[in-house]
CSV table of C-alpha atoms and ligand atoms in Angstrom, one decimal:
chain,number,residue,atom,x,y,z
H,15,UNK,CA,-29.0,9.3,-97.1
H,16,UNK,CA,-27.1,8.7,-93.6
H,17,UNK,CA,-24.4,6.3,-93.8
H,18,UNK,CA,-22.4,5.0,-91.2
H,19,UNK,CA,-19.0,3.2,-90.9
H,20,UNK,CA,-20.9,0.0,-88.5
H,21,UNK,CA,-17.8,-1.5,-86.2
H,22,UNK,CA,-18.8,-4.9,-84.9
H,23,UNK,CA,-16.7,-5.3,-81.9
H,24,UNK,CA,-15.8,-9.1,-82.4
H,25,UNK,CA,-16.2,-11.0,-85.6
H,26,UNK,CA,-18.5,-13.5,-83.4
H,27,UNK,CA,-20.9,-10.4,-83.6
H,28,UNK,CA,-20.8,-9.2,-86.7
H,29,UNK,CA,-21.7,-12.9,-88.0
H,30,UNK,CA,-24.5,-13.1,-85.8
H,31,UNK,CA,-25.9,-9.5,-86.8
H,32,UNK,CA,-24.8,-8.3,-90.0
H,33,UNK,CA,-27.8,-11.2,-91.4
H,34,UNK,CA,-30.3,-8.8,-89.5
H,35,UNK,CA,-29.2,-5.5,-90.8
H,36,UNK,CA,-31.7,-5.5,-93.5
H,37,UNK,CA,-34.2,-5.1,-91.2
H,38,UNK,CA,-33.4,-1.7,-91.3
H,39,UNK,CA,-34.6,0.2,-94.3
H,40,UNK,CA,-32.0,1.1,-97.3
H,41,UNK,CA,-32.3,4.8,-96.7
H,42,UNK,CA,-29.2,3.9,-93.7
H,43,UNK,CA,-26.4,3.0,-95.9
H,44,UNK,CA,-23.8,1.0,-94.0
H,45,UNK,CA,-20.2,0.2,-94.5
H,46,UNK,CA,-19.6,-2.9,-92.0
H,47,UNK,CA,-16.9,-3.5,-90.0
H,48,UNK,CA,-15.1,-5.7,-87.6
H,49,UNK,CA,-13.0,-4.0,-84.8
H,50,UNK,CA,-13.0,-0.6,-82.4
H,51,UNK,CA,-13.3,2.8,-83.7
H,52,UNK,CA,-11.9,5.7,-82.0
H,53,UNK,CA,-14.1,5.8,-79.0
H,54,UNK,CA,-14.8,8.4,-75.8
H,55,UNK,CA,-16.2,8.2,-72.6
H,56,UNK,CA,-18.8,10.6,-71.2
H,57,UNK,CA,-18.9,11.7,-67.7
H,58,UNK,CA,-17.3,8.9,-65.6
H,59,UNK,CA,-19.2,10.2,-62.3
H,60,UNK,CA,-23.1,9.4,-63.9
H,61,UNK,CA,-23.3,5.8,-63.0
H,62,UNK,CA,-25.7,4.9,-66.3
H,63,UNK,CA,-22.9,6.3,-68.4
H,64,UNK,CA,-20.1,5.1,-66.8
H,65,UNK,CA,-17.7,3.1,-69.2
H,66,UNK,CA,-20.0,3.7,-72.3
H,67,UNK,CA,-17.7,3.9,-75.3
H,68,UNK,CA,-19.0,6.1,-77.8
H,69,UNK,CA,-17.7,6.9,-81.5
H,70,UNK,CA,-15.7,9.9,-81.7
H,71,UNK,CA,-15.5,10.1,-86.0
H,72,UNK,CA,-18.9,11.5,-87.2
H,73,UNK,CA,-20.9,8.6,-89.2
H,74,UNK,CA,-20.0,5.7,-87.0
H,75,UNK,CA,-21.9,3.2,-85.0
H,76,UNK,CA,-20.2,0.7,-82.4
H,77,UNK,CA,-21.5,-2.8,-81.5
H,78,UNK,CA,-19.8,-3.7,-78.5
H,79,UNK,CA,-20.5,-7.1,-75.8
H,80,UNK,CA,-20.3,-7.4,-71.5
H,81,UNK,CA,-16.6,-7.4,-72.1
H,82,UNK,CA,-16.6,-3.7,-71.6
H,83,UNK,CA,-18.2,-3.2,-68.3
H,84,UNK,CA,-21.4,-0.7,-69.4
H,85,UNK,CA,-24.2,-0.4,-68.0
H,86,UNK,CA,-26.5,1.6,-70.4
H,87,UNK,CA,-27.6,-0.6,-73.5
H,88,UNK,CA,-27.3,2.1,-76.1
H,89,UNK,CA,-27.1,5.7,-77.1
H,90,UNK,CA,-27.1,7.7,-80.2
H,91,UNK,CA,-26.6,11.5,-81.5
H,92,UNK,CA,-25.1,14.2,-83.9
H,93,UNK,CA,-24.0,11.0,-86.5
H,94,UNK,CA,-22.3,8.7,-83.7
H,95,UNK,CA,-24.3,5.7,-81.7
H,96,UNK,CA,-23.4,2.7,-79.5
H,97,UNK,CA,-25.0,-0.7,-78.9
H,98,UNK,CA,-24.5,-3.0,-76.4
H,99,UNK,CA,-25.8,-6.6,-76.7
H,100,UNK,CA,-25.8,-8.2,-73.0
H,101,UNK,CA,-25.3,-11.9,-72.3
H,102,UNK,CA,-28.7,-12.4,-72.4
H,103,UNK,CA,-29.8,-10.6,-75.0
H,104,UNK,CA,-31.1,-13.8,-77.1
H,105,UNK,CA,-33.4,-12.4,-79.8
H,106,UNK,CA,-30.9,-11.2,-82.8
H,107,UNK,CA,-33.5,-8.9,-84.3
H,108,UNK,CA,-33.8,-7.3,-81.2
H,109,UNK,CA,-30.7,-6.4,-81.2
H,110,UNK,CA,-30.9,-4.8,-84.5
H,111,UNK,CA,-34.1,-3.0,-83.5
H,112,UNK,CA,-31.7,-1.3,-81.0
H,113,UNK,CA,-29.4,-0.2,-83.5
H,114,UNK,CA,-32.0,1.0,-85.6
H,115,UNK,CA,-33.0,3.0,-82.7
H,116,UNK,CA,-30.0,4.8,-81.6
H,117,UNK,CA,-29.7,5.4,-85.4
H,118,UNK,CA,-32.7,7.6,-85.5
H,119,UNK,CA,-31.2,9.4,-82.6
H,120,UNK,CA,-28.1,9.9,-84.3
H,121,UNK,CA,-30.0,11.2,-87.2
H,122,UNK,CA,-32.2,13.8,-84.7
H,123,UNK,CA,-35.4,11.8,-85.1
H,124,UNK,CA,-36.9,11.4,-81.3
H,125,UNK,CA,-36.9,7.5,-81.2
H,126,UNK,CA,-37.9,7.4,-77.6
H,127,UNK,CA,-41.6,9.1,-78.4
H,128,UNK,CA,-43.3,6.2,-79.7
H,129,UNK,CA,-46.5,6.4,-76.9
H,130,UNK,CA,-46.3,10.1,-76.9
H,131,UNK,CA,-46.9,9.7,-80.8
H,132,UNK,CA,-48.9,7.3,-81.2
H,133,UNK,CA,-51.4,9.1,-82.9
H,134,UNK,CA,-49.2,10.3,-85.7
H,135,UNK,CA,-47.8,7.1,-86.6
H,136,UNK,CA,-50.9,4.5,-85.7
H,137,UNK,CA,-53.0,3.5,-88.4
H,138,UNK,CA,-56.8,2.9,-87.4
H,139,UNK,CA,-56.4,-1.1,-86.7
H,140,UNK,CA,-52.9,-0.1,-85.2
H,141,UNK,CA,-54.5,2.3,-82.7
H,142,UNK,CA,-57.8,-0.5,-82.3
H,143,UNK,CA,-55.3,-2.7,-81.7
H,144,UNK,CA,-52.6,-0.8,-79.7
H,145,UNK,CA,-56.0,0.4,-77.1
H,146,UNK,CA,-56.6,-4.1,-76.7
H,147,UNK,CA,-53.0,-4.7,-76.1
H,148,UNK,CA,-53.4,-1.6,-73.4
H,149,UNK,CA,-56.8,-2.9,-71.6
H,150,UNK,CA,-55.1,-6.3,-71.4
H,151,UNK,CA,-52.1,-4.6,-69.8
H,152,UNK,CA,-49.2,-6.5,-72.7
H,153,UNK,CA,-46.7,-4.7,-72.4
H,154,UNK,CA,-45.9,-2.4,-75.5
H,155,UNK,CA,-42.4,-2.0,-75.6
H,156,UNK,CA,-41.7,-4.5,-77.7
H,157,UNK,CA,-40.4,-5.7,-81.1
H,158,UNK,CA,-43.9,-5.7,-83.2
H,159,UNK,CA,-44.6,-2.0,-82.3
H,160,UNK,CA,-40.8,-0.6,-82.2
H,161,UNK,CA,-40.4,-2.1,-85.6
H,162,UNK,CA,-43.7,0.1,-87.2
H,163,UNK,CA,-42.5,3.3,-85.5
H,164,UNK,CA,-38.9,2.8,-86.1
H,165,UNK,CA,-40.4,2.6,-90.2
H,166,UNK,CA,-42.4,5.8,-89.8
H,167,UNK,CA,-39.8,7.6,-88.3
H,168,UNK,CA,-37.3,6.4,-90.9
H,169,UNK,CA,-39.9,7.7,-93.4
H,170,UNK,CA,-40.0,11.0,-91.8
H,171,UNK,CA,-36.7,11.4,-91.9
H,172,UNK,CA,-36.6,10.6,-95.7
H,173,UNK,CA,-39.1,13.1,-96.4
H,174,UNK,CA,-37.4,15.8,-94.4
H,175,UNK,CA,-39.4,16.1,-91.5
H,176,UNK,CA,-36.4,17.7,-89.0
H,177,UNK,CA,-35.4,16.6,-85.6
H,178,UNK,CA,-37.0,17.6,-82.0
Z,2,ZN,ZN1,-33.7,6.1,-77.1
């Protein structure tokens, strides 16, 4: 099972998420934290990456707020993610969702794919339903449906199935 040392920037955010955290299945085993870990910054000249902290100890995940001036919202890979919550990020489980994302990036499971793999993951109401919510153009990038791939990828990962 992955685990990961979980730095909440700010104690303010660690209140306000570590409640949520069980949203994401007990096969991520976190140790939480309040504070900064050991953090680098990729290339300083690509503007979406540009003062993105990003863990530098294997196992760790940073949950960081607008006080550091990033401007993408998370990334994850080989072990090591960061999450940004914005100012008006208002919807806490949300948030989580987005760690539970770059977590499955971190992990080598391709967290971006969920249209592309719709088929694999989709159960026969799911894909009934997932076709209505296209032909009535709602949008799909959303909680409801992250939240039933993010489980089916966390699944995959349990039973083995590798990476891209
Ligand atoms: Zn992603």
């Amino acid at each position: 099972m992955p685990h990961f040392d979980l730095f909440f920037k700010t104690e303010d955010l660690r209140q306000r998420l570590e409640p949520h955290l069980r949203l994401i299945p007990p096969y991520f085993q976190f140790t939480v934290r309040t504070g900064t870990p050991d953090v680098r910054f990729f290339d300083q000249k690509d503007p979406m990456w540009k003062g993105f902290p990003f863990p530098v100890p294997k196992g760790t995940v940073y949950v960081f707020d607008d006080a550091i001036p990033a401007r993408a919202l998370g990334g994850g890979m080989h072990m090591r993610a960061s999450v940004r919550v914005t100012r008006e990020d208002r919807d806490d489980e949300a948030i989580v969702l987005r760690i539970w994302h770059e977590i499955l990036h971190a992990i080598g499971q391709p967290a971006d794919d969920m249209a592309r793999r719709a088929g694999e993951w989709q159960s026969v109401s799911e894909r009934v339903m997932w076709a209505a919510w296209q032909s009535l153009s709602r949008p799909l990038d959303v909680p409801f449906w992250h939240r039933k791939f993010y489980v089916w990828l966390t699944e995959r990962a349990e039973s083995g199935a590798g990476g891209r």
